[in-house]
Amino acid sequence: MSKTSPTILLSDLDSTPDKVRVMPLGGLGEIGMNCMLFECGGDLVMLDCGQMMPDEEMLGVDYVIPDISCLKGQEDRLKAIILTHAHEDHVGALPYVLPHFPNVPVYASEMTVALLREKLKEHGVKPKFTVLNAREKVRLAEHFEVEPLTVTHSMIDCFGFALRTPAGVIIHSGDFKIDPNPPDGVAFDHYAFAKYAEETEDGVLLLLSDSTNVDRRGSCPSEMEVVPGLEEIIRSAEQGIVVCTFASSLHRIQNVLNLAAQYGREVVSMGLNMERNIRIASEIDAIDIPGTYHDESRMARRIPRERRLILCTGSQGEAMSSLSRMAMGTHRDGVVEPGDLVVLSARRIPGNESTIYRLINHLSRRGARVIHEGMALIHVSGHAYRDDMKHLINLTNPRFFVPVHGEFRHLNAHCALAREQGMRDEEAFLLENGDCLELTRNSARVLGQIPHGRVLVDGKGIGDVDEIVLRDRRYLAEDGMVVIILGVDHESGEILSGPEIVARGFVLGEEGDAAFDSLKAIVLQAYEDLPIETRTEHTEVQAAMKRAVRRYIKKTNQRFPVIMPVVMEL
Amino acid sequence: MSKTSPTILLSDLDSTPDKVRVMPLGGLGEIGMNCMLFECGGDLVMLDCGQMMPDEEMLGVDYVIPDISCLKGQEDRLKAIILTHAHEDHVGALPYVLPHFPNVPVYASEMTVALLREKLKEHGVKPKFTVLNAREKVRLAEHFEVEPLTVTHSMIDCFGFALRTPAGVIIHSGDFKIDPNPPDGVAFDHYAFAKYAEETEDGVLLLLSDSTNVDRRGSCPSEMEVVPGLEEIIRSAEQGIVVCTFASSLHRIQNVLNLAAQYGREVVSMGLNMERNIRIASEIDAIDIPGTYHDESRMARRIPRERRLILCTGSQGEAMSSLSRMAMGTHRDGVVEPGDLVVLSARRIPGNESTIYRLINHLSRRGARVIHEGMALIHVSGHAYRDDMKHLINLTNPRFFVPVHGEFRHLNAHCALAREQGMRDEEAFLLENGDCLELTRNSARVLGQIPHGRVLVDGKGIGDVDEIVLRDRRYLAEDGMVVIILGVDHESGEILSGPEIVARGFVLGEEGDAAFDSLKAIVLQAYEDLPIETRTEHTEVQAAMKRAVRRYIKKTNQRFPVIMPVVMEL
């Protein structure tokens, strides 16, 4: 929506139950921080509450989460948080958001609840969980009833949702692919989606659908398609095997566990999340461990190489991950020896390529053979391709359509795809974060924008790091900094001490101390050049010091450090 | 080679012409900064002298160039610099290296010389150029004769080299692909390579061959393979077209110029390098401009949209490039309007993906349709695939083999490929930068390592930015910095002024000034806690200030800024 849309506050919305409002707070304009509000008759429901990894401009930032300040003062209206699945981009903001809503119930699948319960405990957050079962409707609030719809994805126990309101039925796909044959046998539930379209009265008012892979033609391959590739690798390996994947890719992990058992390999998991996810999933029988499995990494060295399979995280080359430490030879237990085989069974997240290639170089230096995406079919996506997206539109036959889960280019292409499927321009909405879409049984329009944005989490700080701080960090990163301190008499402005010069991340050419002496002379000269009466004006003195130093450094070095002049009054 | 190889100095090498030494100074362990020394009978020849773009750890660095300090004191022995082609990773270090060798002649193709002459002038460097012609042998020094061998690549007028020495013939592939049908009609010269293998006496002693695409099966497609894809786009476009490619991809540029003429589009070039390369190439008849062409970007707005084709750089999303500025709407002349078509006819360099996707988002927001790699065959590589590499080994039938132009993983895989072609383990050498390989007519062994490394160019500084400076920049980038200044009496150590606290890129929680007051109190307390006698010891006082501040900030914020305590004596 254009930047001139009117600003809407939640308190402005009238509470007639014949209207339902859809308000994305995150995920529509980026891959990550998925979060959406629904409003009907005054009640609010939040769907997902995810985080995003900071981009390379957000120096030092740990996570990015959606700004939920629009809910301030409206806390009582939030009746439920419903979660599609346990990936961080759908649940990772909960530790920061839930404390504002201590009494709001959280609804999710058994697996999602089991994983979150343990993770949130670390943050001292104990929400009121209710486990949802597929096809079992639950009333969330006077005007909201939800039915979980089984979808397939790279994670297990994932849901889309049908939200029934007096204004009509809204279907949210969650993150989905259409896998007819997933390792856990729980296939995409076509009927559950289709039955809403077939309901004679109204059908589906709105479909919200995953846009991630809108650039990919055809249909997303089944998770089982990776089995032949992985089997060939595991079957033919003569020495140790390391399989690296995301800790949340539980289907992949199941496939690896099966193949390891089949070929007599003992599996050792490495990495906190890998161990935890396997433990929790197996406790609730979501995965099955058919062979020998060790959750203590120190077992790795006790297993003969030809019977060892290490299952670990670190496919993106993350510096502290198990695989990176094995590659650098700094892992206490994990080991990569000449002749070992390392399989990177995960996608390369855009932006991580050079880090991943560096990892592969280190592993190659240790004599390992590294098999990665592109060399064999050892990874498939967890997200629908174009034909799957079309299939979901056909299946649900919605009155209106909003693509979710994507950058602008994805949402734009997904709207175009919906038009290819026969939707009219005014039926497919390219919403962005903050847009408030109001739907009735037979109309839809964007009212304006609710307050929204990105909150940066940095250490214990939530939202205190802003664009100015980031800009300073970028400048500091580029050329470092120089502090110049002058001690002056508080009455006469006369120099009593200094200039002292301290620098970090900056070098003043190759002359070293001599160059700093020149710089000191430059500062003194700048001071001398000031009229006597302005020497007591600190801001004037500082500005003059800064100007002189900047000019000198630019001329001698063509560098632009952050310059901080300090005048101390004595 | 292992790190324990003996260190060799060029002055250590005996000068018998029956031995030839090969010493890579760059490019064997990275993609970039290609540079190699050859020594025979005391004479030295340098092949290529390239730069590399800094990786994301090298904050603020402009370029990386090979360390050539091994030549210090040996300048007179360097008889020639020969250049394979004009890409920056092969010639970009010349402005920094040539001033050390003002009298050494530089040999290269007509196109390479034409481009370099203009570029080097900007740096005030005027080397002694000699233009090489394919198949024309030139004596470089008593023990070196060179024959330029025509290879095909994304650039035009590119050479491999046959270096004849008393110890035998060395062939260097340069950057090559085997294109039977390049747009300029100058095909890969099979005969020129093969004839050395067929020479009855000795054949080829050593082949050095491009490893870039060793992961890709089959044969690299001809440049002409992009024509149908580009033609379909240009033919069917109804509004403006923007084609973005590298300014050095002159074959691609030729194809675009041809198609534009064919479909009645006027071409406007944008970007300094794009304009310059087209001008220089057309001056020496290396490319042909068949239709209407404007080298002034301000012409863009004067051409009706349906007849306009803008040819520009910026395919990697570089912030200051023409395309990025058009995408942001800040280009004075360039324009992207709704309905326009933008073609990114270039590869995505690993690490640039997220920047490129951001560019695509901006272009999509302006209503442009963006066609990029993967959506249509609009780009082919300039480097040989596996079958081409095998072909070159067959063609030259070398006694020994060294892969060049690649990271460790590429060189490693290329050695394995050579073994697949029947070379024995001791015939295929995985050399890295600095290794000194000595060859005679029937032997080859690594003697040790010559001094080598990477030199960082930052502004006017060449090599003064080191690992410590970079580490400081990384810390500054992560959490910013805090300067704490205390003015003390130079005799008693008593505090006369301060503490003053200045911070950049750092925030101390949300309390603002109050938090800084607490921090000042912490510093004063740390000072008070010191025994009277150590209060005059500045290093002790500074250490105590630093400790106290670090502990406090960690506890309250979980942040780790660079802390700089300054004690000023008054």
XYZ file of N, CA, C and O in Angstrom, chain A residues 168-243:
304
model
N -17.414 -14.832 7.672
C -17.001 -15.812 6.671
C -15.798 -16.612 7.136
O -15.262 -16.373 8.232
N -15.372 -17.545 6.303
C -14.277 -18.447 6.641
C -12.980 -17.958 5.999
O -12.952 -17.656 4.802
N -11.948 -17.882 6.818
C -10.622 -17.516 6.323
C -9.720 -18.739 6.434
O -9.682 -19.383 7.486
N -9.022 -19.060 5.362
C -8.071 -20.180 5.425
C -6.657 -19.628 5.293
O -6.353 -18.843 4.395
N -5.806 -20.045 6.236
C -4.383 -19.667 6.218
C -3.593 -20.953 5.994
O -3.725 -21.911 6.740
N -2.761 -20.956 4.960
C -2.079 -22.210 4.585
C -0.983 -22.608 5.556
O -0.558 -23.749 5.566
N -0.518 -21.660 6.408
C 0.736 -21.923 7.132
C 1.854 -22.110 6.124
O 1.721 -21.777 4.946
N 2.984 -22.625 6.570
C 4.054 -23.031 5.644
C 3.672 -24.412 5.134
O 3.527 -25.341 5.924
N 3.549 -24.552 3.818
C 3.108 -25.862 3.341
C 3.794 -26.283 2.056
O 4.298 -25.461 1.290
N 3.863 -27.589 1.864
C 4.070 -28.186 0.567
C 3.022 -29.284 0.472
O 2.322 -29.552 1.467
N 2.868 -29.874 -0.686
C 1.881 -30.946 -0.803
C 2.642 -32.238 -1.006
O 3.064 -32.564 -2.111
N 2.885 -32.917 0.108
C 3.684 -34.139 0.060
C 2.752 -35.328 0.220
O 2.159 -35.524 1.272
N 2.634 -36.147 -0.831
C 1.705 -37.287 -0.741
C 2.271 -38.423 0.104
O 1.558 -39.365 0.428
N 3.541 -38.315 0.467
C 4.206 -39.490 1.032
C 5.300 -39.072 2.008
O 6.454 -39.442 1.856
N 4.972 -38.294 3.020
C 6.026 -37.871 3.957
C 6.475 -39.036 4.846
O 5.724 -40.009 5.026
N 7.695 -38.969 5.376
C 8.222 -40.074 6.183
C 7.345 -40.459 7.372
O 7.338 -41.611 7.777
N 6.597 -39.513 7.949
C 5.749 -39.877 9.093
C 4.365 -40.360 8.680
O 3.532 -40.663 9.533
N 4.116 -40.435 7.381
C 2.841 -40.974 6.912
C 1.655 -40.032 7.048
O 0.532 -40.389 6.712
N 1.906 -38.809 7.545
C 0.805 -37.858 7.733
C 0.767 -36.901 6.541
O 1.501 -35.914 6.500
N -0.070 -37.218 5.575
C -0.070 -36.482 4.313
C -0.873 -35.187 4.414
O -1.618 -34.959 5.370
N -0.681 -34.338 3.435
C -1.446 -33.089 3.306
C -2.934 -33.439 3.242
O -3.328 -34.321 2.486
N -3.753 -32.750 4.023
C -5.167 -33.117 4.153
C -6.028 -32.351 3.151
O -6.657 -31.351 3.483
N -6.064 -32.879 1.930
C -6.832 -32.197 0.888
C -8.293 -31.995 1.272
O -8.872 -30.937 1.047
N -8.877 -33.039 1.848
C -10.312 -32.969 2.138
C -10.621 -31.818 3.099
O -11.573 -31.067 2.914
N -9.754 -31.693 4.139
C -10.020 -30.674 5.153
C -10.081 -29.277 4.538
O -10.887 -28.438 4.943
N -9.210 -29.031 3.556
C -9.250 -27.740 2.858
C -10.473 -27.654 1.939
O -11.193 -26.657 1.932
N -10.671 -28.752 1.182
C -11.691 -28.719 0.124
C -13.091 -28.585 0.698
O -13.964 -27.958 0.083
N -13.311 -29.135 1.874
C -14.689 -29.168 2.360
C -15.233 -27.765 2.609
O -16.424 -27.528 2.478
N -14.332 -26.814 2.917
C -14.829 -25.444 3.119
C -15.310 -24.833 1.803
O -16.260 -24.055 1.774
N -14.620 -25.200 0.720
C -15.057 -24.688 -0.584
C -16.397 -25.293 -0.974
O -17.217 -24.653 -1.640
N -16.606 -26.523 -0.539
C -17.804 -27.257 -0.961
C -19.024 -26.901 -0.114
O -20.138 -27.244 -0.470
N -18.788 -26.258 1.036
C -19.930 -25.864 1.863
C -20.836 -24.974 1.035
O -20.425 -23.929 0.533
N -22.072 -25.394 0.860
C -22.945 -24.725 -0.099
C -23.103 -23.234 0.157
O -23.030 -22.426 -0.767
N -23.279 -22.886 1.427
C -23.672 -21.511 1.733
C -22.704 -20.452 1.190
O -23.028 -19.689 0.299
N -21.471 -20.444 1.723
C -20.590 -19.313 1.435
C -19.237 -19.681 0.824
O -18.612 -18.849 0.192
N -18.781 -20.870 1.063
C -17.429 -21.215 0.629
C -16.392 -20.470 1.444
O -16.643 -20.068 2.576
N -15.241 -20.269 0.862
C -14.128 -19.635 1.573
C -14.091 -18.156 1.213
O -14.044 -17.797 0.039
N -14.100 -17.316 2.239
C -14.070 -15.875 2.008
C -12.681 -15.420 1.569
O -12.537 -14.624 0.638
N -11.651 -15.938 2.247
C -10.282 -15.461 1.994
C -9.292 -16.610 2.146
O -9.361 -17.369 3.112
N -8.388 -16.707 1.211
C -7.254 -17.634 1.345
C -5.977 -16.824 1.515
O -5.691 -15.911 0.731
N -5.201 -17.182 2.534
C -3.865 -16.622 2.744
C -2.884 -17.750 2.479
O -2.975 -18.811 3.116
N -1.960 -17.568 1.547
C -1.161 -18.721 1.127
C 0.334 -18.394 0.989
O 0.707 -17.304 0.542
N 1.143 -19.332 1.395
C 2.621 -19.305 1.413
C 3.205 -19.002 0.027
O 2.952 -19.718 -0.932
N 4.017 -17.949 -0.057
C 4.546 -17.481 -1.349
C 6.016 -17.829 -1.604
O 6.554 -17.509 -2.672
N 6.673 -18.482 -0.645
C 8.121 -18.650 -0.672
C 8.689 -19.052 -2.039
O 9.638 -18.452 -2.533
N 8.110 -20.102 -2.623
C 8.705 -20.671 -3.840
C 7.948 -20.298 -5.110
O 7.919 -21.077 -6.062
N 7.379 -19.124 -5.150
C 6.569 -18.742 -6.307
C 7.405 -18.651 -7.583
O 6.873 -18.670 -8.696
N 8.732 -18.612 -7.437
C 9.605 -18.598 -8.621
C 9.853 -19.994 -9.186
O 10.466 -20.116 -10.237
N 9.416 -21.035 -8.467
C 9.758 -22.390 -8.930
C 8.575 -23.049 -9.632
O 7.499 -23.196 -9.081
N 8.860 -23.484 -10.841
C 7.829 -24.128 -11.656
C 7.556 -25.541 -11.171
O 8.433 -26.192 -10.600
N 6.343 -26.029 -11.441
C 6.004 -27.413 -11.145
C 5.611 -27.598 -9.701
O 5.106 -26.681 -9.057
N 5.885 -28.796 -9.193
C 5.414 -29.203 -7.887
C 6.620 -29.527 -7.010
O 7.603 -30.075 -7.490
N 6.556 -29.184 -5.736
C 7.692 -29.439 -4.847
C 7.854 -30.951 -4.642
O 6.887 -31.633 -4.311
N 9.059 -31.484 -4.838
C 9.253 -32.929 -4.678
C 8.961 -33.383 -3.244
O 9.165 -32.635 -2.289
N 8.521 -34.615 -3.144
C 8.274 -35.215 -1.821
C 9.575 -35.370 -1.056
O 10.645 -35.557 -1.638
N 9.483 -35.302 0.244
C 10.647 -35.551 1.100
C 11.283 -36.905 0.790
O 12.496 -37.088 0.901
N 10.468 -37.873 0.361
C 11.011 -39.206 0.090
C 11.952 -39.209 -1.121
O 12.698 -40.161 -1.321
N 11.902 -38.152 -1.936
C 12.785 -38.075 -3.107
C 14.262 -37.990 -2.725
O 15.130 -38.241 -3.553
N 14.553 -37.595 -1.490
C 15.965 -37.504 -1.103
C 16.519 -38.872 -0.702
O 17.736 -39.030 -0.574
N 15.642 -39.854 -0.497
C 16.111 -41.139 0.030
C 17.112 -41.830 -0.902
O 18.183 -42.244 -0.448
N 16.818 -41.950 -2.211
C 17.807 -42.651 -3.060
C 19.192 -41.996 -3.015
O 20.201 -42.690 -2.915
N 19.236 -40.672 -3.071
C 20.522 -39.971 -3.033
C 21.257 -40.218 -1.733
O 22.449 -40.557 -1.715
N 20.557 -40.062 -0.609
C 21.191 -40.287 0.695
C 21.578 -41.751 0.857
O 22.625 -42.078 1.416
N 20.719 -42.653 0.346
C 21.002 -44.080 0.484
C 22.279 -44.466 -0.251
O 23.124 -45.177 0.283
N 22.424 -43.944 -1.461
C 23.610 -44.257 -2.243
C 24.870 -43.785 -1.503
O 25.879 -44.495 -1.454
N 24.792 -42.605 -0.905
C 25.934 -42.053 -0.173
C 26.253 -42.901 1.055
O 27.404 -43.283 1.295
N 25.241 -43.210 1.822
C 25.467 -43.941 3.079
C 25.888 -45.385 2.789
O 26.756 -45.947 3.455
N 25.276 -45.972 1.764
C 25.603 -47.350 1.395
C 27.072 -47.475 0.983
O 27.779 -48.379 1.417
N 27.517 -46.523 0.172
C 28.842 -46.700 -0.437
C 29.980 -46.098 0.382
O 31.144 -46.312 0.065
N 29.656 -45.364 1.436
C 30.726 -44.721 2.210
C 31.579 -45.774 2.903
O 31.063 -46.737 3.456
N 32.893 -45.559 2.872
C 33.778 -46.539 3.488
C 34.267 -46.080 4.854
O 34.657 -46.887 5.677
N 34.277 -44.768 5.070
C 34.758 -44.253 6.343
C 33.609 -43.544 7.073
O 32.451 -43.862 6.824
N 33.971 -42.609 7.945
C 32.948 -41.911 8.715
C 32.037 -41.067 7.846
O 32.435 -40.590 6.790
N 30.802 -40.896 8.303
C 29.839 -40.051 7.600
C 29.371 -38.956 8.556
O 29.131 -39.214 9.734
N 29.279 -37.745 8.033
C 28.655 -36.656 8.780
C 27.499 -36.148 7.933
O 27.695 -35.798 6.768
N 26.280 -36.146 8.486
C 25.147 -35.575 7.778
C 24.735 -34.314 8.525
O 24.488 -34.340 9.727
